[in-house]
Amino acid sequence: MIGIYCTTIYHLLVAISLTQNDFKNQEVILFVSPHFVDNKKIINNLNSNIGKKLFKKIVILNDYFGTKRYAIERKIRFFFFYRKAIDLCKKYTFKKFIFFPGNLIIASLFAKYISKYSHDCEFGFGDDGLASYINHDEYTMLSESQNQISNLLNYNQYLQMYKTLYVMEPDLVVDNKKFILKHINHPDLKNNGFKELIKKIFTKGMIPKCDILYLQQPFIYDSKKLACFEDTQTKSISKICNICKDKKLYIKIHPRTPKSYSIPSKVLKVNGTDIFEASISSDINDTVLITLFSTAAFTPFMFWGYTPKIILLYQIANQSINSSRLNKFIKKFKIVYSRYGGRIYEPNNWNQLEKYLKVL
């Protein structure tokens, strides 16, 4: 038996791909703690015949996202783990368990109960987007409050059982000294059945065909320390509107961004709750993606193999804040991307950006 634990829609997308491709003809139990908008609808779709054909069992844990009870429920489970999860750990012999990064105490508890009954189980983390490539060492680093709980209940020994990292592009992982890297196969672009399956489970509609798609990020809503990035984002959207007046411009709002977020009237908005990776088609190859450093700019290639032009703006914001790992990742990504015909532009200043925009 293979176990997979997810919290986000992107995790679910990758988990379904794993089940359809890498673990085809193997039994998989999916554990979901849905930390996303529209979770009821998506969970209902999973619990229908669609999901039953994919997974041996689908187990929903803590489906109170959006309420105060969500955080309370999660903390309670640090001390009293989910009974239905423990029962399945006893009932089945797991050969693999993949935890898509979320709360590391929960990761420790899964390892505790699975290893108790499945002594040879391999534990690994799943592809979480850009974080898996540049911040993977944090997957075994507890926060201060988590560390206090872990020391009290001796959970850290179980967290150290996670030795493997499953990613779409192992060659792009930066400064890895901790994990055995395993490749997740890309979905087959010729497999229309898989595309239709993803649409049925996740999407309300496809990303409209457009010339430019701006991938917005919720900087000031995540931290006041990121204000310089927010300033760059706001200014860049304004410049694009002024320079690319004859282009069809859409902005993809990040799911964590409040509905009150203001954008220029001439920019068309794409719903923030739809998952980007499940809402794109080969039309994305004719679109220019612009963002500071949103994971969504890389995933059309990393998940599907599409190669849209990408303009990254992070260097304009404040070079002193840039992560050396992010720079290493982008350098690696550009090499791989170019092999498949993809192109990335990284303007250092506003003048360079204006030059790029004028020749689009």
PDB file of N, CA and C in Angstrom, residues 302-341:
ATOM      1  N   MET A 302       7.243  22.526 -15.604  1.00  0.00           N
ATOM      2  CA  MET A 302       7.634  21.452 -14.698  1.00  0.00           C
ATOM      3  C   MET A 302       6.558  20.383 -14.558  1.00  0.00           C
ATOM      4  N   PHE A 303       5.280  20.799 -14.683  1.00  0.00           N
ATOM      5  CA  PHE A 303       4.205  19.805 -14.566  1.00  0.00           C
ATOM      6  C   PHE A 303       3.776  19.265 -15.931  1.00  0.00           C
ATOM      7  N   TRP A 304       3.551  20.172 -16.894  1.00  0.00           N
ATOM      8  CA  TRP A 304       2.997  19.762 -18.179  1.00  0.00           C
ATOM      9  C   TRP A 304       4.021  19.676 -19.305  1.00  0.00           C
ATOM     10  N   GLY A 305       5.125  20.451 -19.198  1.00  0.00           N
ATOM     11  CA  GLY A 305       6.079  20.490 -20.299  1.00  0.00           C
ATOM     12  C   GLY A 305       5.843  21.628 -21.272  1.00  0.00           C
ATOM     13  N   TYR A 306       4.947  22.589 -20.924  1.00  0.00           N
ATOM     14  CA  TYR A 306       4.698  23.749 -21.771  1.00  0.00           C
ATOM     15  C   TYR A 306       5.845  24.755 -21.623  1.00  0.00           C
ATOM     16  N   THR A 307       6.044  25.593 -22.661  1.00  0.00           N
ATOM     17  CA  THR A 307       7.193  26.504 -22.647  1.00  0.00           C
ATOM     18  C   THR A 307       6.809  27.955 -23.015  1.00  0.00           C
ATOM     19  N   PRO A 308       5.977  28.609 -22.209  1.00  0.00           N
ATOM     20  CA  PRO A 308       5.674  30.022 -22.474  1.00  0.00           C
ATOM     21  C   PRO A 308       6.895  30.899 -22.174  1.00  0.00           C
ATOM     22  N   LYS A 309       6.949  32.084 -22.798  1.00  0.00           N
ATOM     23  CA  LYS A 309       7.983  33.049 -22.421  1.00  0.00           C
ATOM     24  C   LYS A 309       7.702  33.524 -20.998  1.00  0.00           C
ATOM     25  N   ILE A 310       8.771  33.752 -20.225  1.00  0.00           N
ATOM     26  CA  ILE A 310       8.629  34.176 -18.828  1.00  0.00           C
ATOM     27  C   ILE A 310       9.463  35.429 -18.603  1.00  0.00           C
ATOM     28  N   ILE A 311       8.870  36.416 -17.941  1.00  0.00           N
ATOM     29  CA  ILE A 311       9.620  37.598 -17.497  1.00  0.00           C
ATOM     30  C   ILE A 311       9.553  37.639 -15.974  1.00  0.00           C
ATOM     31  N   LEU A 312      10.729  37.561 -15.328  1.00  0.00           N
ATOM     32  CA  LEU A 312      10.827  37.593 -13.870  1.00  0.00           C
ATOM     33  C   LEU A 312      11.327  38.969 -13.424  1.00  0.00           C
ATOM     34  N   LEU A 313      10.638  39.559 -12.471  1.00  0.00           N
ATOM     35  CA  LEU A 313      10.903  40.945 -12.084  1.00  0.00           C
ATOM     36  C   LEU A 313      11.623  41.097 -10.737  1.00  0.00           C
ATOM     37  N   TYR A 314      11.981  40.003 -10.112  1.00  0.00           N
ATOM     38  CA  TYR A 314      12.471  40.069  -8.728  1.00  0.00           C
ATOM     39  C   TYR A 314      13.743  40.895  -8.590  1.00  0.00           C
ATOM     40  N   GLN A 315      14.567  40.951  -9.640  1.00  0.00           N
ATOM     41  CA  GLN A 315      15.823  41.695  -9.528  1.00  0.00           C
ATOM     42  C   GLN A 315      15.595  43.208  -9.504  1.00  0.00           C
ATOM     43  N   ILE A 316      14.467  43.645 -10.046  1.00  0.00           N
ATOM     44  CA  ILE A 316      14.166  45.082 -10.027  1.00  0.00           C
ATOM     45  C   ILE A 316      13.839  45.538  -8.609  1.00  0.00           C
ATOM     46  N   ALA A 317      13.238  44.653  -7.826  1.00  0.00           N
ATOM     47  CA  ALA A 317      12.715  45.033  -6.508  1.00  0.00           C
ATOM     48  C   ALA A 317      13.805  45.479  -5.538  1.00  0.00           C
ATOM     49  N   ASN A 318      14.730  44.585  -5.253  1.00  0.00           N
ATOM     50  CA  ASN A 318      15.778  44.906  -4.281  1.00  0.00           C
ATOM     51  C   ASN A 318      16.736  43.737  -4.262  1.00  0.00           C
ATOM     52  N   GLN A 319      17.850  43.883  -4.922  1.00  0.00           N
ATOM     53  CA  GLN A 319      18.751  42.746  -5.099  1.00  0.00           C
ATOM     54  C   GLN A 319      19.298  42.214  -3.780  1.00  0.00           C
ATOM     55  N   SER A 320      19.343  43.063  -2.755  1.00  0.00           N
ATOM     56  CA  SER A 320      19.886  42.611  -1.469  1.00  0.00           C
ATOM     57  C   SER A 320      18.973  41.595  -0.795  1.00  0.00           C
ATOM     58  N   ILE A 321      17.697  41.555  -1.222  1.00  0.00           N
ATOM     59  CA  ILE A 321      16.754  40.626  -0.609  1.00  0.00           C
ATOM     60  C   ILE A 321      16.731  39.284  -1.335  1.00  0.00           C
ATOM     61  N   ASN A 322      17.279  39.269  -2.548  1.00  0.00           N
ATOM     62  CA  ASN A 322      17.213  38.057  -3.355  1.00  0.00           C
ATOM     63  C   ASN A 322      17.893  36.880  -2.675  1.00  0.00           C
ATOM     64  N   SER A 323      17.290  35.727  -2.801  1.00  0.00           N
ATOM     65  CA  SER A 323      17.844  34.493  -2.252  1.00  0.00           C
ATOM     66  C   SER A 323      18.893  33.935  -3.204  1.00  0.00           C
ATOM     67  N   SER A 324      20.048  33.560  -2.663  1.00  0.00           N
ATOM     68  CA  SER A 324      21.073  32.949  -3.516  1.00  0.00           C
ATOM     69  C   SER A 324      20.574  31.635  -4.093  1.00  0.00           C
ATOM     70  N   ARG A 325      19.732  30.928  -3.322  1.00  0.00           N
ATOM     71  CA  ARG A 325      19.181  29.672  -3.835  1.00  0.00           C
ATOM     72  C   ARG A 325      18.193  29.920  -4.967  1.00  0.00           C
ATOM     73  N   LEU A 326      17.410  30.989  -4.845  1.00  0.00           N
ATOM     74  CA  LEU A 326      16.487  31.329  -5.928  1.00  0.00           C
ATOM     75  C   LEU A 326      17.285  31.617  -7.192  1.00  0.00           C
ATOM     76  N   ASN A 327      18.372  32.361  -7.062  1.00  0.00           N
ATOM     77  CA  ASN A 327      19.212  32.664  -8.221  1.00  0.00           C
ATOM     78  C   ASN A 327      19.808  31.397  -8.826  1.00  0.00           C
ATOM     79  N   LYS A 328      20.246  30.481  -7.973  1.00  0.00           N
ATOM     80  CA  LYS A 328      20.800  29.212  -8.460  1.00  0.00           C
ATOM     81  C   LYS A 328      19.739  28.397  -9.190  1.00  0.00           C
ATOM     82  N   PHE A 329      18.531  28.387  -8.595  1.00  0.00           N
ATOM     83  CA  PHE A 329      17.441  27.633  -9.220  1.00  0.00           C
ATOM     84  C   PHE A 329      17.124  28.188 -10.604  1.00  0.00           C
ATOM     85  N   ILE A 330      16.984  29.499 -10.692  1.00  0.00           N
ATOM     86  CA  ILE A 330      16.627  30.121 -11.971  1.00  0.00           C
ATOM     87  C   ILE A 330      17.717  29.880 -13.013  1.00  0.00           C
ATOM     88  N   LYS A 331      18.968  29.925 -12.583  1.00  0.00           N
ATOM     89  CA  LYS A 331      20.081  29.655 -13.497  1.00  0.00           C
ATOM     90  C   LYS A 331      19.986  28.235 -14.052  1.00  0.00           C
ATOM     91  N   LYS A 332      19.695  27.278 -13.169  1.00  0.00           N
ATOM     92  CA  LYS A 332      19.528  25.888 -13.611  1.00  0.00           C
ATOM     93  C   LYS A 332      18.296  25.757 -14.507  1.00  0.00           C
ATOM     94  N   PHE A 333      17.213  26.395 -14.082  1.00  0.00           N
ATOM     95  CA  PHE A 333      15.954  26.292 -14.817  1.00  0.00           C
ATOM     96  C   PHE A 333      16.120  26.824 -16.242  1.00  0.00           C
ATOM     97  N   LYS A 334      16.823  27.933 -16.405  1.00  0.00           N
ATOM     98  CA  LYS A 334      17.014  28.531 -17.727  1.00  0.00           C
ATOM     99  C   LYS A 334      17.736  27.580 -18.669  1.00  0.00           C
ATOM    100  N   ILE A 335      18.704  26.846 -18.145  1.00  0.00           N
ATOM    101  CA  ILE A 335      19.460  25.901 -18.975  1.00  0.00           C
ATOM    102  C   ILE A 335      18.545  24.781 -19.468  1.00  0.00           C
ATOM    103  N   VAL A 336      17.795  24.196 -18.532  1.00  0.00           N
ATOM    104  CA  VAL A 336      16.880  23.106 -18.901  1.00  0.00           C
ATOM    105  C   VAL A 336      15.772  23.626 -19.813  1.00  0.00           C
ATOM    106  N   TYR A 337      15.229  24.786 -19.467  1.00  0.00           N
ATOM    107  CA  TYR A 337      14.108  25.372 -20.215  1.00  0.00           C
ATOM    108  C   TYR A 337      14.496  25.642 -21.669  1.00  0.00           C
ATOM    109  N   SER A 338      15.708  26.139 -21.862  1.00  0.00           N
ATOM    110  CA  SER A 338      16.165  26.488 -23.212  1.00  0.00           C
ATOM    111  C   SER A 338      16.301  25.249 -24.102  1.00  0.00           C
ATOM    112  N   ARG A 339      16.574  24.109 -23.493  1.00  0.00           N
ATOM    113  CA  ARG A 339      16.694  22.870 -24.282  1.00  0.00           C
ATOM    114  C   ARG A 339      15.385  22.518 -24.968  1.00  0.00           C
ATOM    115  N   TYR A 340      14.281  22.972 -24.370  1.00  0.00           N
ATOM    116  CA  TYR A 340      12.961  22.679 -24.917  1.00  0.00           C
ATOM    117  C   TYR A 340      12.355  23.881 -25.643  1.00  0.00           C
ATOM    118  N   GLY A 341      13.176  24.901 -25.884  1.00  0.00           N
ATOM    119  CA  GLY A 341      12.709  26.078 -26.618  1.00  0.00           C
ATOM    120  C   GLY A 341      12.146  27.183 -25.756  1.00  0.00           C
TER     121      GLY A 341
END
